[in-house]
Coordinates of N, CA, C and O in Angstrom, one line a residue:
K1 N -14.2 10.5 13.3 CA -15.1 9.9 14.2 C -15.5 10.9 15.2 O -14.7 11.8 15.6
G2 N -16.7 10.8 15.8 CA -17.0 11.7 16.9 C -17.8 12.9 16.4 O -17.9 13.1 15.2
P3 N -18.4 13.6 17.3 CA -19.3 14.7 17.0 C -18.6 15.9 16.4 O -19.2 16.7 15.7
A4 N -17.3 16.1 16.7 CA -16.6 17.3 16.2 C -15.9 17.0 14.9 O -14.8 16.7 14.9
A5 N -16.7 17.2 13.8 CA -16.1 17.0 12.5 C -15.3 18.2 12.1 O -15.6 19.3 12.4
C6 N -14.2 18.0 11.3 CA -13.4 19.1 10.8 C -14.0 19.5 9.5 O -14.2 18.7 8.6
E7 N -14.3 20.8 9.4 CA -14.9 21.4 8.3 C -13.8 22.0 7.3 O -14.2 22.2 6.1
N8 N -12.6 22.1 7.7 CA -11.6 22.7 6.9 C -10.2 22.3 7.3 O -10.1 21.6 8.4
L9 N -9.2 22.6 6.5 CA -7.8 22.2 6.8 C -7.3 22.8 8.2 O -6.7 22.1 8.9
Q10 N -7.7 24.0 8.5 CA -7.3 24.6 9.7 C -7.8 23.8 10.9 O -7.0 23.6 11.9
Q11 N -9.0 23.4 10.9 CA -9.6 22.7 12.0 C -8.9 21.3 12.1 O -8.6 20.8 13.2
L12 N -8.6 20.7 11.0 CA -8.0 19.4 11.0 C -6.6 19.5 11.6 O -6.2 18.7 12.5
I13 N -5.8 20.5 11.2 CA -4.5 20.7 11.7 C -4.5 20.9 13.2 O -3.8 20.4 14.0
R14 N -5.5 21.8 13.6 CA -5.7 22.1 15.1 C -6.0 20.8 15.9 O -5.4 20.6 16.9
M15 N -6.9 20.0 15.4 CA -7.3 18.8 16.1 C -6.1 17.8 16.1 O -5.9 17.1 17.2
L16 N -5.4 17.6 15.0 CA -4.2 16.7 15.0 C -3.2 17.3 16.0 O -2.6 16.5 16.8
R17 N -2.9 18.5 16.0 CA -1.9 19.1 16.9 C -2.3 18.9 18.3 O -1.5 18.5 19.2
N18 N -3.5 19.2 18.7 CA -4.0 19.0 20.1 C -3.9 17.5 20.5 O -3.4 17.3 21.6
G19 N -4.3 16.6 19.6 CA -4.2 15.2 20.0 C -2.8 14.8 20.2 O -2.5 14.1 21.3
V20 N -1.9 15.2 19.4 CA -0.5 14.8 19.5 C 0.1 15.5 20.8 O 0.8 14.8 21.6
S21 N -0.1 16.8 20.9 CA 0.5 17.5 22.1 C 0.0 17.0 23.4 O 0.7 17.1 24.4
H22 N -1.2 16.4 23.5 CA -1.7 15.8 24.7 C -1.5 14.3 24.8 O -2.0 13.6 25.6
C23 N -0.6 13.8 23.9 CA -0.2 12.4 23.9 C -1.4 11.4 23.7 O -1.4 10.3 24.2
N24 N -2.4 11.9 22.9 CA -3.6 11.1 22.6 C -3.3 10.4 21.3 O -4.0 10.7 20.3
V25 N -2.3 9.5 21.3 CA -1.9 8.8 20.1 C -1.7 7.4 20.4 O -1.2 7.0 21.4
R26 N -2.2 6.5 19.5 CA -2.1 5.1 19.6 C -1.5 4.6 18.2 O -2.1 4.9 17.2
F27 N -0.5 3.8 18.3 CA 0.1 3.3 17.0 C -0.7 2.0 16.7 O -1.1 1.2 17.5
I28 N -1.0 1.9 15.4 CA -1.7 0.7 14.9 C -0.8 -0.2 14.1 O 0.0 0.3 13.2
A29 N -0.8 -1.5 14.4 CA 0.1 -2.4 13.8 C -0.6 -3.6 13.3 O -1.7 -3.9 13.7
D30 N -0.1 -4.2 12.3 CA -0.7 -5.4 11.7 C -0.3 -6.7 12.5 O 0.4 -6.5 13.6
D31 N -0.7 -7.9 12.1 CA -0.4 -9.1 12.8 C 1.1 -9.4 12.8 O 1.6 -10.3 13.6
K32 N 1.9 -8.7 12.0 CA 3.4 -8.9 12.0 C 4.1 -7.8 12.8 O 5.3 -7.7 12.6
N33 N 3.3 -7.0 13.5 CA 3.9 -5.9 14.3 C 4.5 -4.8 13.4 O 5.3 -4.1 13.8
Q34 N 4.0 -4.7 12.2 CA 4.4 -3.6 11.3 C 3.5 -2.5 11.4 O 2.2 -2.6 11.4
L35 N 4.0 -1.3 11.6 CA 3.2 -0.1 11.7 C 2.3 0.1 10.5 O 2.8 0.1 9.4
T36 N 1.0 0.3 10.7 CA 0.1 0.5 9.6 C -0.6 1.9 9.7 O -1.2 2.3 8.7
G37 N -0.5 2.5 10.8 CA -1.1 3.8 11.0 C -1.1 4.3 12.4 O -0.5 3.8 13.3
L38 N -1.9 5.4 12.6 CA -2.0 6.0 13.9 C -3.5 6.3 14.2 O -4.2 6.6 13.3
S39 N -3.8 6.3 15.4 CA -5.1 6.8 15.9 C -4.8 8.0 16.8 O -3.9 7.9 17.6
I40 N -5.5 9.1 16.5 CA -5.3 10.3 17.2 C -6.6 10.8 17.7 O -7.6 10.8 16.9
W41 N -6.7 11.3 18.9 CA -8.0 11.7 19.4 C -7.9 12.9 20.3 O -6.8 13.3 20.8
N42 N -9.0 13.6 20.6 CA -9.1 14.7 21.6 C -10.2 14.4 22.5 O -11.1 13.6 22.2
R43 N -10.1 15.0 23.7 CA -11.1 14.8 24.7 C -11.7 16.2 25.1 O -11.1 17.2 25.0
V44 N -13.0 16.2 25.6 CA -13.6 17.4 26.0 C -12.8 18.1 27.0 O -12.4 17.5 28.0
G45 N -12.4 19.3 26.8 CA -11.7 20.1 27.7 C -10.2 19.6 28.0 O -9.6 20.1 28.9
G46 N -9.8 18.7 27.2 CA -8.4 18.1 27.4 C -8.2 17.3 28.6 O -7.1 16.9 28.9
N47 N -9.3 17.0 29.3 CA -9.3 16.2 30.5 C -9.1 14.7 30.2 O -10.0 14.2 29.4
S48 N -8.1 14.0 30.7 CA -7.9 12.6 30.4 C -9.0 11.7 30.8 O -9.1 10.6 30.3
K49 N -9.9 12.2 31.7 CA -11.0 11.3 32.1 C -12.3 11.6 31.4 O -13.3 11.0 31.6
S50 N -12.3 12.7 30.6 CA -13.5 13.0 29.8 C -13.7 12.2 28.6 O -12.7 11.5 28.2
S51 N -14.8 12.2 28.0 CA -15.1 11.4 26.8 C -14.4 12.0 25.5 O -14.1 13.2 25.5
K52 N -14.1 11.2 24.6 CA -13.5 11.6 23.3 C -14.5 12.5 22.6 O -15.7 12.1 22.5
N53 N -14.1 13.6 22.0 CA -15.0 14.4 21.2 C -14.5 14.4 19.7 O -15.2 15.0 18.9
W54 N -13.4 13.8 19.4 CA -12.9 13.7 18.1 C -11.8 12.6 18.0 O -11.0 12.4 18.9
E55 N -11.9 11.8 16.9 CA -10.9 10.7 16.7 C -10.7 10.5 15.2 O -11.7 10.6 14.5
V56 N -9.5 10.2 14.9 CA -9.2 9.8 13.5 C -8.2 8.7 13.4 O -7.4 8.6 14.3
E57 N -8.4 7.8 12.5 CA -7.4 6.8 12.2 C -6.7 7.1 10.8 O -7.4 7.3 9.9
L58 N -5.4 7.2 10.8 CA -4.7 7.6 9.6 C -3.8 6.5 9.2 O -3.0 6.0 10.1
S59 N -3.8 6.1 8.0 CA -2.9 5.0 7.5 C -1.6 5.7 7.2 O -1.4 6.9 7.2
I60 N -0.6 4.8 6.9 CA 0.7 5.3 6.5 C 0.6 6.2 5.3 O 1.2 7.3 5.2
Q61 N -0.2 5.8 4.3 CA -0.5 6.6 3.1 C -1.1 7.9 3.5 O -0.7 9.0 2.9
D62 N -2.1 7.9 4.4 CA -2.7 9.2 4.8 C -1.7 10.1 5.4 O -1.6 11.3 5.1
L63 N -0.8 9.6 6.3 CA 0.2 10.4 6.9 C 1.2 11.0 5.9 O 1.6 12.1 5.9
R64 N 1.6 10.1 4.9 CA 2.5 10.6 3.8 C 1.8 11.7 3.0 O 2.4 12.7 2.7
T65 N 0.5 11.5 2.7 CA -0.2 12.6 1.9 C -0.3 13.9 2.7 O 0.0 14.9 2.1
I66 N -0.6 13.8 4.0 CA -0.6 15.0 4.8 C 0.7 15.7 4.8 O 0.8 16.9 4.7
A67 N 1.8 14.9 5.0 CA 3.1 15.5 5.1 C 3.5 16.2 3.8 O 4.0 17.3 3.7
L68 N 3.2 15.5 2.6 CA 3.6 16.1 1.3 C 2.7 17.3 1.0 O 3.3 18.3 0.5
K69 N 1.5 17.3 1.4 CA 0.6 18.5 1.1 C 1.1 19.7 2.0 O 1.1 20.8 1.6
F70 N 1.5 19.4 3.2 CA 2.0 20.4 4.1 C 3.3 21.0 3.5 O 3.4 22.2 3.5
I71 N 4.2 20.2 3.0 CA 5.4 20.7 2.4 C 5.1 21.5 1.2 O 5.6 22.6 1.0
E72 N 4.1 21.1 0.4 CA 3.7 21.8 -0.8 C 3.2 23.2 -0.4 O 3.5 24.2 -1.0
L73 N 2.4 23.2 0.7 CA 1.8 24.5 1.1 C 2.9 25.4 1.6 O 2.9 26.6 1.3
M74 N 3.8 24.9 2.4 CA 4.9 25.7 2.9 C 5.8 26.3 1.8 O 6.2 27.4 1.8
E75 N 6.1 25.4 0.8 CA 6.9 25.9 -0.4 C 6.2 27.0 -1.2 O 6.8 27.9 -1.7
S76 N 4.8 26.9 -1.2 CA 4.1 27.9 -2.0 C 4.1 29.2 -1.3 O 3.9 30.3 -1.9
E77 N 4.4 29.2 0.0 CA 4.4 30.5 0.8 C 5.8 31.1 0.8 O 5.9 32.2 1.3
V78 N 6.8 30.4 0.4 CA 8.1 30.9 0.4 C 8.3 31.9 -0.8 O 8.0 31.6 -1.9
D79 N 8.9 33.0 -0.5 CA 9.2 34.0 -1.5 C 10.5 33.6 -2.3 O 11.5 33.5 -1.6
P80 N 10.4 33.3 -3.6 CA 11.5 32.8 -4.3 C 12.7 33.8 -4.5 O 13.8 33.4 -4.9
S81 N 12.5 35.0 -4.1 CA 13.6 36.0 -4.3 C 14.6 36.0 -3.2 O 14.7 35.6 -2.2

């Protein structure tokens, strides 16, 4: 969501990292208070009073997929020797 769309994995990781590091995270729960996902966002200039310039809602499955792809990427970079 928002005007700053991620065009590649590097941008996505950067936006996720910035959102988490600035505590711009909201947990999403269902009507039984079970965690169903996260909302992560960034603000212009990192100012807490400025408008959001990027936001994403990630389901538990989305989070699992990101984690597994990250592990796969890291494992592919490891020298087996």
